[in-house]
Tab-separated table of C-alpha atoms and ligand atoms in Angstrom:
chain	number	residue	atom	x	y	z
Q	20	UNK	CA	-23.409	-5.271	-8.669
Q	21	UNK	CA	-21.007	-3.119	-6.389
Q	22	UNK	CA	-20.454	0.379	-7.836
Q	23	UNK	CA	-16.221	0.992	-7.794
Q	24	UNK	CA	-14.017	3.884	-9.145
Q	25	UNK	CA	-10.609	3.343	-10.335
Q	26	UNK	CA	-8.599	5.937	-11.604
Q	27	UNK	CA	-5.270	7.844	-11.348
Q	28	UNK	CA	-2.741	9.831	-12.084
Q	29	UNK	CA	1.163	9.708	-13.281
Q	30	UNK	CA	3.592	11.030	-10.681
Q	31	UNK	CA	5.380	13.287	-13.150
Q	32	UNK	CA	5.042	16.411	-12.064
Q	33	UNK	CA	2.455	17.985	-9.502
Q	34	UNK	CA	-1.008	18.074	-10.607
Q	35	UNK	CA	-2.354	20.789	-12.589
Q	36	UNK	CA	-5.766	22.534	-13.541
Q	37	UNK	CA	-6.011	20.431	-16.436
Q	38	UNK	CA	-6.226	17.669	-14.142
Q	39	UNK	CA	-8.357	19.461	-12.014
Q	40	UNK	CA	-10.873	20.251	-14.423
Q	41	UNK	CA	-10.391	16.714	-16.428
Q	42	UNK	CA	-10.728	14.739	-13.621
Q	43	UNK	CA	-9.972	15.384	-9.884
Q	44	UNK	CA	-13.076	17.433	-9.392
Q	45	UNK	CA	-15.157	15.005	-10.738
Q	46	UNK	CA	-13.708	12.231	-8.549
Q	47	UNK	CA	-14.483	14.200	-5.763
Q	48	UNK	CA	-18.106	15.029	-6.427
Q	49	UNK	CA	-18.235	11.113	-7.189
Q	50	UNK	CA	-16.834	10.501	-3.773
Q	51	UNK	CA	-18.949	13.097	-1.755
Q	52	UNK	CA	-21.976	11.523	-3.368
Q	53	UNK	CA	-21.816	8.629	-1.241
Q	54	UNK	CA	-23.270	6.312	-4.204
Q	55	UNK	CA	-19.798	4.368	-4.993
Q	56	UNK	CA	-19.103	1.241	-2.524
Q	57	UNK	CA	-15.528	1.268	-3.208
Q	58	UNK	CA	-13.328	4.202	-4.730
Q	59	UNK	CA	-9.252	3.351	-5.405
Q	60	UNK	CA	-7.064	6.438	-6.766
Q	61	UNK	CA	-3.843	4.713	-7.842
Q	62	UNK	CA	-0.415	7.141	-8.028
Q	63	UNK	CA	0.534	4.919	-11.631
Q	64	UNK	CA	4.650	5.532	-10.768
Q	65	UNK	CA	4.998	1.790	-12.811
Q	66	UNK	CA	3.104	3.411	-15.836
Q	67	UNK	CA	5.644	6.766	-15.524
Q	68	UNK	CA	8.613	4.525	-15.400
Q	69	UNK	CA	7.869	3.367	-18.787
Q	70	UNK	CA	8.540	6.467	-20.346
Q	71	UNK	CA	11.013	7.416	-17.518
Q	72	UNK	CA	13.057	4.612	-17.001
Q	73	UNK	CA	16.640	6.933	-16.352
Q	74	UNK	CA	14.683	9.478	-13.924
Q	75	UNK	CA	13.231	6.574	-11.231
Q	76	UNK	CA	14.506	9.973	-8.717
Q	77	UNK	CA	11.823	12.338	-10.675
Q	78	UNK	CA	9.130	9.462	-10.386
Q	79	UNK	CA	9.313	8.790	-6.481
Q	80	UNK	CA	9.691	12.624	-5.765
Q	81	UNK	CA	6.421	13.456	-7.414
Q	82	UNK	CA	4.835	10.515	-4.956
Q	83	UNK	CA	4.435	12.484	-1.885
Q	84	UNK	CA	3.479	15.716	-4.509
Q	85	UNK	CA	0.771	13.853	-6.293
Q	86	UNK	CA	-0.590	12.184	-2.762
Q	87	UNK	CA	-0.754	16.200	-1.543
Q	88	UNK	CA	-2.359	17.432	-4.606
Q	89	UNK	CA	-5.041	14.359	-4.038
Q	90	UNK	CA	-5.709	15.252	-0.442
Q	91	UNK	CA	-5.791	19.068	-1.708
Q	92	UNK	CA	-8.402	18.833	-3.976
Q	93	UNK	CA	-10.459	16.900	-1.157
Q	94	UNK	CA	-10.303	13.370	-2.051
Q	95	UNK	CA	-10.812	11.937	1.534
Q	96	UNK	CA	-8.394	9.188	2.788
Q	97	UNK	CA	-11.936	8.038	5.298
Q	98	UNK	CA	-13.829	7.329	1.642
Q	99	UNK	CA	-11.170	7.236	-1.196
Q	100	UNK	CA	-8.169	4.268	-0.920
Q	101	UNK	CA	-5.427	6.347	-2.243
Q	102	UNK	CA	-2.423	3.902	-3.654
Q	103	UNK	CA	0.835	3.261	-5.365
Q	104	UNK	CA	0.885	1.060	-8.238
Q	105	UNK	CA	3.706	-0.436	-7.869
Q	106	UNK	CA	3.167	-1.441	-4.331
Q	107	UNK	CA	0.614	-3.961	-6.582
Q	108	UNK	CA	2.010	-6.528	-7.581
Q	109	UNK	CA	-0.647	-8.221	-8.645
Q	110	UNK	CA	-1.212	-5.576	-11.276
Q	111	UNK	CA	2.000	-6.540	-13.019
Q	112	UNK	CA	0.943	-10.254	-13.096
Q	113	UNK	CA	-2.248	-9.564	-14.577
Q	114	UNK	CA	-0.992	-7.309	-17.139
Q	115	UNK	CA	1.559	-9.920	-18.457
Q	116	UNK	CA	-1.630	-12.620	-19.172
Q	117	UNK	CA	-3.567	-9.466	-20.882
Q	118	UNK	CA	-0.605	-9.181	-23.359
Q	119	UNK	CA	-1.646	-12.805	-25.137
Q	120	UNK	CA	-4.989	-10.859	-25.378
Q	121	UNK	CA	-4.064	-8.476	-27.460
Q	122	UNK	CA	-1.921	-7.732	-30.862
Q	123	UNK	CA	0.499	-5.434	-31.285
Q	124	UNK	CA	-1.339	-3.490	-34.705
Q	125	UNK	CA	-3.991	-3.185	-31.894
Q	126	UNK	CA	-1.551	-0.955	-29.814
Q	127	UNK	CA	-0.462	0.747	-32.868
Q	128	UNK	CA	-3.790	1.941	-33.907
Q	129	UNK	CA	-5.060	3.739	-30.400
Q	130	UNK	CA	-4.463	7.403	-30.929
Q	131	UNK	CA	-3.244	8.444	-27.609
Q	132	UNK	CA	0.034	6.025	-27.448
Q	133	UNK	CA	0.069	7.107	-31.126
Q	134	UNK	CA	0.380	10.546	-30.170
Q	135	UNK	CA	2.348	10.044	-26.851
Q	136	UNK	CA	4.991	8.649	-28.936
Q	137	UNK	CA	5.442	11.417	-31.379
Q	138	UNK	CA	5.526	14.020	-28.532
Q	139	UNK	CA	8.453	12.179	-26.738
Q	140	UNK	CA	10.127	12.119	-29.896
Q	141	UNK	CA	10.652	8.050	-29.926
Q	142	UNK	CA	10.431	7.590	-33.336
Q	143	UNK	CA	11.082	3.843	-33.623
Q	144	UNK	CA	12.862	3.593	-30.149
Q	145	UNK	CA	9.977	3.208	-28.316
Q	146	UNK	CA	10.427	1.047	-24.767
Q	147	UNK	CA	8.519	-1.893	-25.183
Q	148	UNK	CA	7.053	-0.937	-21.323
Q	149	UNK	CA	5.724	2.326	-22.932
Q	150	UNK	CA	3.940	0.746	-25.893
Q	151	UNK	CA	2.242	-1.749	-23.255
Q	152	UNK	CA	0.785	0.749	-20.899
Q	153	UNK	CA	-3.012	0.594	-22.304
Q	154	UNK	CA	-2.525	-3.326	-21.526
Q	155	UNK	CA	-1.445	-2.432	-17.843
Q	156	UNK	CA	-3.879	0.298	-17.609
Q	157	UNK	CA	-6.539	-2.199	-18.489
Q	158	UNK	CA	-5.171	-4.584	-15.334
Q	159	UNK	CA	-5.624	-1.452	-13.662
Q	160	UNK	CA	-8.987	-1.053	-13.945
Q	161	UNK	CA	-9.585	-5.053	-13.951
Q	162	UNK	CA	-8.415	-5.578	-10.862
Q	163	UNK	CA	-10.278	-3.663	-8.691
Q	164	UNK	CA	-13.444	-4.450	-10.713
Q	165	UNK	CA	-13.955	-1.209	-11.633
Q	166	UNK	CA	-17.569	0.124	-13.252
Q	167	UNK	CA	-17.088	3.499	-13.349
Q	168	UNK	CA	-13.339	5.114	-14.678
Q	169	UNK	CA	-13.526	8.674	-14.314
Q	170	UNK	CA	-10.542	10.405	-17.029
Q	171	UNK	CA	-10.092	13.203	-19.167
Q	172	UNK	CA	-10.721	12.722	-22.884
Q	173	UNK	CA	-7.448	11.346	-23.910
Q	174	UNK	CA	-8.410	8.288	-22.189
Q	175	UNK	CA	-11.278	7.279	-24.247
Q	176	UNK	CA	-8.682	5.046	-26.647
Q	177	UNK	CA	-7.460	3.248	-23.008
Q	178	UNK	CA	-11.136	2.845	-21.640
Q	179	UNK	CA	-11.998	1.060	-25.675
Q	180	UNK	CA	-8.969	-1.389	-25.572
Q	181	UNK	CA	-9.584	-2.210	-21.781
Q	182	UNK	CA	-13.204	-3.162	-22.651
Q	183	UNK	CA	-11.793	-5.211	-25.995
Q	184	UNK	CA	-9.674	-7.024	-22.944
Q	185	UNK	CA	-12.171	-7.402	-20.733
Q	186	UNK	CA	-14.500	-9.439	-23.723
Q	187	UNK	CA	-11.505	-11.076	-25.076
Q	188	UNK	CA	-11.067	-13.015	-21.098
Q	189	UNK	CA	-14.731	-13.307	-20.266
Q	190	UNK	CA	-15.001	-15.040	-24.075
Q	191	UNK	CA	-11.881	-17.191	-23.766
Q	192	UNK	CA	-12.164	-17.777	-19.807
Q	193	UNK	CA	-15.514	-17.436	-18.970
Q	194	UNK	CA	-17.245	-14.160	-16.985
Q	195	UNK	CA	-14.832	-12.982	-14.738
Q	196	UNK	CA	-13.656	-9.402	-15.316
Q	197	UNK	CA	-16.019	-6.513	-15.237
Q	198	UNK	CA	-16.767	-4.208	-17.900
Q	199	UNK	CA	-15.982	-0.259	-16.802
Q	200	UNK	CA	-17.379	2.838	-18.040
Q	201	UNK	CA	-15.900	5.562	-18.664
Q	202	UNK	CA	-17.146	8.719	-17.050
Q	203	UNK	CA	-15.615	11.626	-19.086
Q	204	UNK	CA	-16.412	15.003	-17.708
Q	205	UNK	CA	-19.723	17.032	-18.381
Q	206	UNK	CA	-18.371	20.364	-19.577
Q	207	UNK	CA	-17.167	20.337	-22.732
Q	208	UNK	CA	-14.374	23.035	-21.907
Q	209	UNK	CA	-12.772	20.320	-19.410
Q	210	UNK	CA	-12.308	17.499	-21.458
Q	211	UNK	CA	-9.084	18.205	-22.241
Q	212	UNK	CA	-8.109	21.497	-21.362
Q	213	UNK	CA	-5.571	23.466	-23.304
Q	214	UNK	CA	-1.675	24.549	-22.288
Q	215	UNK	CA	-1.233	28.384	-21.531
Q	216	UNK	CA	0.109	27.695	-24.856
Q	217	UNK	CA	-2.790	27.139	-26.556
Q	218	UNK	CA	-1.251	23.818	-27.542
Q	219	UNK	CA	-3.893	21.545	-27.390
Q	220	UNK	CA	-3.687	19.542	-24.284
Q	221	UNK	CA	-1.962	20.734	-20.799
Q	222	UNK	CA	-0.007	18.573	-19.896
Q	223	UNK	CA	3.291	18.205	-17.426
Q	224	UNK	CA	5.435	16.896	-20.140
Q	225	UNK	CA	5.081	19.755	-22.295
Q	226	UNK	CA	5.766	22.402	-19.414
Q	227	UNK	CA	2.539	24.451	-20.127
Q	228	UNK	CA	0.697	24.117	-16.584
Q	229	UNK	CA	-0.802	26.289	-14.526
Q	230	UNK	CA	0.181	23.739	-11.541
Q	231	UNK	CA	-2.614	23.144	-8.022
Q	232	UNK	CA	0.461	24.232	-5.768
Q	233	UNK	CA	1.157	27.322	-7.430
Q	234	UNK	CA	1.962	30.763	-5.723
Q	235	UNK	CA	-0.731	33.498	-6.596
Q	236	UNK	CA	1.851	35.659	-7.853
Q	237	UNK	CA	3.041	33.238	-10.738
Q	238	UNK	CA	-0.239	32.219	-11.370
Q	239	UNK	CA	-0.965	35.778	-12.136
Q	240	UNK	CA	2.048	36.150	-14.093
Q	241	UNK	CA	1.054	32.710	-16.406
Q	242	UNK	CA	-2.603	33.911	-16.927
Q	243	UNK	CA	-1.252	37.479	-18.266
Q	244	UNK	CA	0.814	35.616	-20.658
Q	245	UNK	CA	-1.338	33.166	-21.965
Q	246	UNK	CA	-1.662	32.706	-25.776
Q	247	UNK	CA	-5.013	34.363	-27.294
Q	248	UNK	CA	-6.756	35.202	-30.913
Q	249	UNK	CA	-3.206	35.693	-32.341
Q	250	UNK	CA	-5.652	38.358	-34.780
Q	251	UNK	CA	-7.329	40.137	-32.005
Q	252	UNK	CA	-4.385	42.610	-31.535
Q	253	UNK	CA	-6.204	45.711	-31.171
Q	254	UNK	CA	-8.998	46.674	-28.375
Q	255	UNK	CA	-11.387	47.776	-30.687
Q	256	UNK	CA	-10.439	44.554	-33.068
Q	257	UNK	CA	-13.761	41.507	-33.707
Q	258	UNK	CA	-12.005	38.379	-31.422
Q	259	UNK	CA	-12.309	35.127	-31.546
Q	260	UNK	CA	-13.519	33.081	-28.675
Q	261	UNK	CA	-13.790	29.284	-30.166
Q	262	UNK	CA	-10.642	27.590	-29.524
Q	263	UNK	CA	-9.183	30.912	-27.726
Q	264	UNK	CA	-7.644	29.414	-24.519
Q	265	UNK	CA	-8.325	32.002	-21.985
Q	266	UNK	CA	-12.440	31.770	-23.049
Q	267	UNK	CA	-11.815	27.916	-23.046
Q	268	UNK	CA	-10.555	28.769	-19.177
Q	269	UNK	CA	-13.507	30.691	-18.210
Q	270	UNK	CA	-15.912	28.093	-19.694
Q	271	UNK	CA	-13.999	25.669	-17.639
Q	272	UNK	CA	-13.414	27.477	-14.352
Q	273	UNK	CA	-15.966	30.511	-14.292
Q	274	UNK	CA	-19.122	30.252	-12.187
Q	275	UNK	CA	-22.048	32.626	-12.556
Q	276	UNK	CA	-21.373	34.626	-8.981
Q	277	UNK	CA	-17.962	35.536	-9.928
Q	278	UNK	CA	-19.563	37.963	-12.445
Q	279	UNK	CA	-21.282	40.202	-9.569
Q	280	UNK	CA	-17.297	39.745	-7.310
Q	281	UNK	CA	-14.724	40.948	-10.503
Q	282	UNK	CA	-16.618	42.090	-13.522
Q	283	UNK	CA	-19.874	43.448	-12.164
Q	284	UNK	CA	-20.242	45.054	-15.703
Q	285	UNK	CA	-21.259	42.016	-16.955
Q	286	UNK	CA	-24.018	39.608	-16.383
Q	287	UNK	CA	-22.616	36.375	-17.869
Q	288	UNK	CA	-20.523	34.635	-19.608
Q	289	UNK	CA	-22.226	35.203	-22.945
Q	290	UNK	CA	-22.422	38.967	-22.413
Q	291	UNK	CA	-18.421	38.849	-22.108
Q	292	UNK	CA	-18.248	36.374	-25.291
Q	293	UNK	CA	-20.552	38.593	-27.252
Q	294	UNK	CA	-18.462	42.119	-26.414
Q	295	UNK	CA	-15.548	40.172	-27.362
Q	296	UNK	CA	-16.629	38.825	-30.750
Q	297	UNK	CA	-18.122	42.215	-31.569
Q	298	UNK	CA	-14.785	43.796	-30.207
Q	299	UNK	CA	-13.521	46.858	-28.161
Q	300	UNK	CA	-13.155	44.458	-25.388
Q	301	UNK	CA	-9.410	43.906	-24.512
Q	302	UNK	CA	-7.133	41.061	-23.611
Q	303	UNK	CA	-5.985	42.218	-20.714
Q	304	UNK	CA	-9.365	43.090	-19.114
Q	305	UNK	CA	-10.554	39.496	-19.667
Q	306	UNK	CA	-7.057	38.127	-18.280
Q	307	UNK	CA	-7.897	39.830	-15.061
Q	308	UNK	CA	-11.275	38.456	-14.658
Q	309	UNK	CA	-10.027	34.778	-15.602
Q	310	UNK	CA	-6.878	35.613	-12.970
Q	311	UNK	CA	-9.209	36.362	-10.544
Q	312	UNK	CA	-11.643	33.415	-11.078
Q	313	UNK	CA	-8.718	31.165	-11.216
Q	314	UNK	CA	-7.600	32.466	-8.111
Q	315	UNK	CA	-10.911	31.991	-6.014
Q	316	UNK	CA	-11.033	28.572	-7.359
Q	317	UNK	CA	-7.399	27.650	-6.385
Q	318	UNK	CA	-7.089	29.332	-2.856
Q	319	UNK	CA	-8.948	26.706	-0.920
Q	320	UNK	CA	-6.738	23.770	-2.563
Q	321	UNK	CA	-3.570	25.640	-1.689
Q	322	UNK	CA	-4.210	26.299	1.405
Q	323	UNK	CA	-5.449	22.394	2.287
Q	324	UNK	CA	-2.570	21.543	0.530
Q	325	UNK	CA	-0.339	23.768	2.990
Q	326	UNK	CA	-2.375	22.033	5.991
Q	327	UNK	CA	-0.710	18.305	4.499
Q	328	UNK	CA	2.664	19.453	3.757
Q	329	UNK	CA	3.116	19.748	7.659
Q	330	UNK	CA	1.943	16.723	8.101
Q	331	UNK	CA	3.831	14.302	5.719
Q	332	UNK	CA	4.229	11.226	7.863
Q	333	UNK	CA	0.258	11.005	7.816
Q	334	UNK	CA	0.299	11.223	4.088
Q	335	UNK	CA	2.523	8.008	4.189
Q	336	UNK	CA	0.857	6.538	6.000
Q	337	UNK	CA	-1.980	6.720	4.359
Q	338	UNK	CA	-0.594	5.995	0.866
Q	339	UNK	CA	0.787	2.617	2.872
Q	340	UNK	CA	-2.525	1.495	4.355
Q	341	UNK	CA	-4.515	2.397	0.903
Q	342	UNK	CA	-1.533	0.174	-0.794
Q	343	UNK	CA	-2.169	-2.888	1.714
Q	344	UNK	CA	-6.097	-2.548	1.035
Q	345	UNK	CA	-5.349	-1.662	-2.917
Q	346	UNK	CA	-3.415	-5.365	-2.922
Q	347	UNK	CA	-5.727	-7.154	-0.780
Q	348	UNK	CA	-8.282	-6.504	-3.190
Q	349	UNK	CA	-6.223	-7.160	-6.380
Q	350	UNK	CA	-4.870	-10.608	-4.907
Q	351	UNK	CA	-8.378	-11.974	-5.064
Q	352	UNK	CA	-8.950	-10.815	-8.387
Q	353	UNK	CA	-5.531	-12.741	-9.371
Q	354	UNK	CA	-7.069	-15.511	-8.299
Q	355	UNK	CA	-10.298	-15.052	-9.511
Q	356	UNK	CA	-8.090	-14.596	-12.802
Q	357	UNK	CA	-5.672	-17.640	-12.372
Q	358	UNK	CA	-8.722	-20.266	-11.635
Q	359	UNK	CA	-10.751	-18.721	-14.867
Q	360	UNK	CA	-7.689	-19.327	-16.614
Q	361	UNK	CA	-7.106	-22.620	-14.921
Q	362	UNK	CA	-3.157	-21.829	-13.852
Q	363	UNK	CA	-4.396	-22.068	-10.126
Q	364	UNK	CA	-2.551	-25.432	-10.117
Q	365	UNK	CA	-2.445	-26.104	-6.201
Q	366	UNK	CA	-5.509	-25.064	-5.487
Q	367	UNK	CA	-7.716	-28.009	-4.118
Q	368	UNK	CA	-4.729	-30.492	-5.689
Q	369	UNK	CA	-5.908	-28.675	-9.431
Q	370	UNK	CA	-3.577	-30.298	-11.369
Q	371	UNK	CA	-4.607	-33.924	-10.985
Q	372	UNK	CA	-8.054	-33.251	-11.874
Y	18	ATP	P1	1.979	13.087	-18.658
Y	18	ATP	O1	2.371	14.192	-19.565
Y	18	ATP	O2	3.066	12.587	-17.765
Y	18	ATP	O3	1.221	11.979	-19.362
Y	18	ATP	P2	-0.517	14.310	-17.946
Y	18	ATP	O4	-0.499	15.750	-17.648
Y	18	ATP	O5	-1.037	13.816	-19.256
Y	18	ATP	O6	0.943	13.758	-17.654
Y	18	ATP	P3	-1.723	12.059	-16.584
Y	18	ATP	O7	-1.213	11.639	-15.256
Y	18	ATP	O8	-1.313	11.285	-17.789
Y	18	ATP	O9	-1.330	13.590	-16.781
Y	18	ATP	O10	-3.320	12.129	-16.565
Y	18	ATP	C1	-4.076	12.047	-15.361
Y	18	ATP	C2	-5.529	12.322	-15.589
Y	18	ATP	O11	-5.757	13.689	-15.928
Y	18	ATP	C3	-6.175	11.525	-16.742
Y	18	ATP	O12	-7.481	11.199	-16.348
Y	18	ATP	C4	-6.210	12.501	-17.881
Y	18	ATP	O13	-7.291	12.216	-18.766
Y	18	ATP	C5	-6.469	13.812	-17.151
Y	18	ATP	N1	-5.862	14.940	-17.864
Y	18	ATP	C6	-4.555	15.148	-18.087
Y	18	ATP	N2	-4.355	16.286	-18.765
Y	18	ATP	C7	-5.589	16.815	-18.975
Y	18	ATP	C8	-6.076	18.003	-19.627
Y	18	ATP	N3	-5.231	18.861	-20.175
Y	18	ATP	N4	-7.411	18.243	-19.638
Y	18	ATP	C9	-8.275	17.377	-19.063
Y	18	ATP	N5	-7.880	16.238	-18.443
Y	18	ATP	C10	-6.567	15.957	-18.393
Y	19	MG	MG1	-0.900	11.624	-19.770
């Protein structure tokens, strides 16, 4: 069986290190290692219409932003088809035949939509496009035969109703979709990395980002003001480091070298943990270090990223060629789709048989 990735983003906002962390730099090591036969990265703009159906402007700005942050991060347009959803088609069609598959207590129970609809304050107005976006996240991944999704945590309750889907067709149809796996990443710390905040998950709707594209200088200013042991308020003070966001950071971002670059003092990670718990080690001073780790990590994107942005008209193009191969690919899974569900009527004269 062909090994394919399928996975994406929504363009509302640029990308940020939660993304990073949660999934980009996984995709890329997934891509580099040469073991996938096909990869697609899909820009979902049809899944953020569904909560941003007045702002279609704010969705097709963040396009081109999302497509640089892609290309930043080193997702190559040679290995990786980088698409638009809704360039797709097919994708919609297969989505509306997945919604007989599946009830609507079903979509009520997964904890994410759950969640998502609390935090955009729908209460019981909730667009009927929104509450259906685990059923076209699960044509998605269908159509491109994915095996291998590679998401942050909050996707788990997206990758569990896609498989239900996906067993629900074969069952009813007969094999014909493929089963994915989810491929969450393997430090704990970057499952689903906290705001600045410390609210728990980064995220562009909630404004708490430390964004890909950022200047050093704000980056700097965000990491200095980022929420800590709210009881840790003198240097000499015990702190806590479990759920502490800027700890949570350096478990996510901090590699060993850095150590012997910023905070020669130190050996290791642990060595910093343990001075902290036992205090007389002080906010600011860890700040710093996590300023400048985040900063050595970040420099290389931003300045790839500054290489594309003068070079726009070969980031369209390449979204447009990944889009033609994205639908190529999709329209034979349609049909794959339409004769297992025998509504492939004039194919071979069909009906009369
Ligand atoms: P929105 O608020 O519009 O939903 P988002 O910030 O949640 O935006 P998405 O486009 O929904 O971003 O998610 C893209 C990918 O990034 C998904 O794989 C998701 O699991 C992952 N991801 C998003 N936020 C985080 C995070 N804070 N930590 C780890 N992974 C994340
Ligand atoms: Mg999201």
């Amino acid at each position: 069986m062909k090994k394919i990735i399928l996975t994406g983003d929504r363009p509302t906002g640029r990308l940020h290190v939660g993304h990073y962390v949660g999934s980009l730099k996984e995709r890329v090591k997934l891509q580099n290692s040469n073991e996938y036969d096909e990869i697609y990265i899909m820009i979902a703009d049809a899944q953020a219409l569904t909560d941003n159906a007045e702002h279609p402007e704010k969705v097709r700005q963040n396009i081109m932003q999302v497509a640089l942050d892609y290309l930043a991060v080193g997702l190559d347009p040679e290995k990786s088809i980088l698409f638009i959803q809704s360039m797709v088609p097919q994708l919609t069609e297969l989505t509306f035949y997945y919604m007989n598959l599946v009830t609507v207590s079903r979509v009520q129970r997964n904890p994410t939509v759950k969640a998502e609809i609390q935090m955009r304050g729908f209460e019981t107005s909730i667009p009927v496009g929104f509450f259906c976006y685990p059923i076209s996240q699960a044509a998605d991944i269908t159509a491109f035969h994915a095996t291998v999704v590679p998401v942050g945590e909050d996707q788990m309750p997206m990758l569990e109703q896609c498989k239900e889907i996906v067993h629900k067709f074969n069952s009813v149809y007969g094999e014909t979709l493929t089963d994915p796996q989810i491929k969450l990443p393997d430090n704990a710390s970057c499952l689903r990395l906290p705001g600045i905040d410390g609210k728990a998950k980064m995220s562009k709707s909630l404004g708490n980002c430390i964004y890909l594209s950022e200047e050093p200088e704000e980056i700097r200013k965000k990491v200095m003001s980022m929420f800590t042991d709210p009881n840790h308020l003198r240097v000499e003070d015990p702190g806590q480091v479990e759920g502490n966001p800027v700890f949570i950071y350096l478990d996510a971002f901090c590699r060993p070298e850095y150590f012997a670059e910023f905070l020669p003092e130190y050996e290791n990670l642990d060595q910093l943990k343990d001075h902290y718990r036992r205090g007389g080690l002080g906010d600011v001073k860890v700040k710093k270090f996590l300023n400048n780790v985040i900063q050595a990590e970040l420099a290389p994107i931003r300045e790839r990223r500054k290489y594309w942005e003068q070079r726009l008209p070969e980031v369209y193009e390449i979204l447009r060629e990944g889009s033609r191969k994205a639908e190529q690919k999709a329209a034979q899974t349609l049909r794959e789709v339409r004769h297992a569900m025998r509504i492939d009527y004039f194919e071979d004269n069909n009906l009369l048989k």
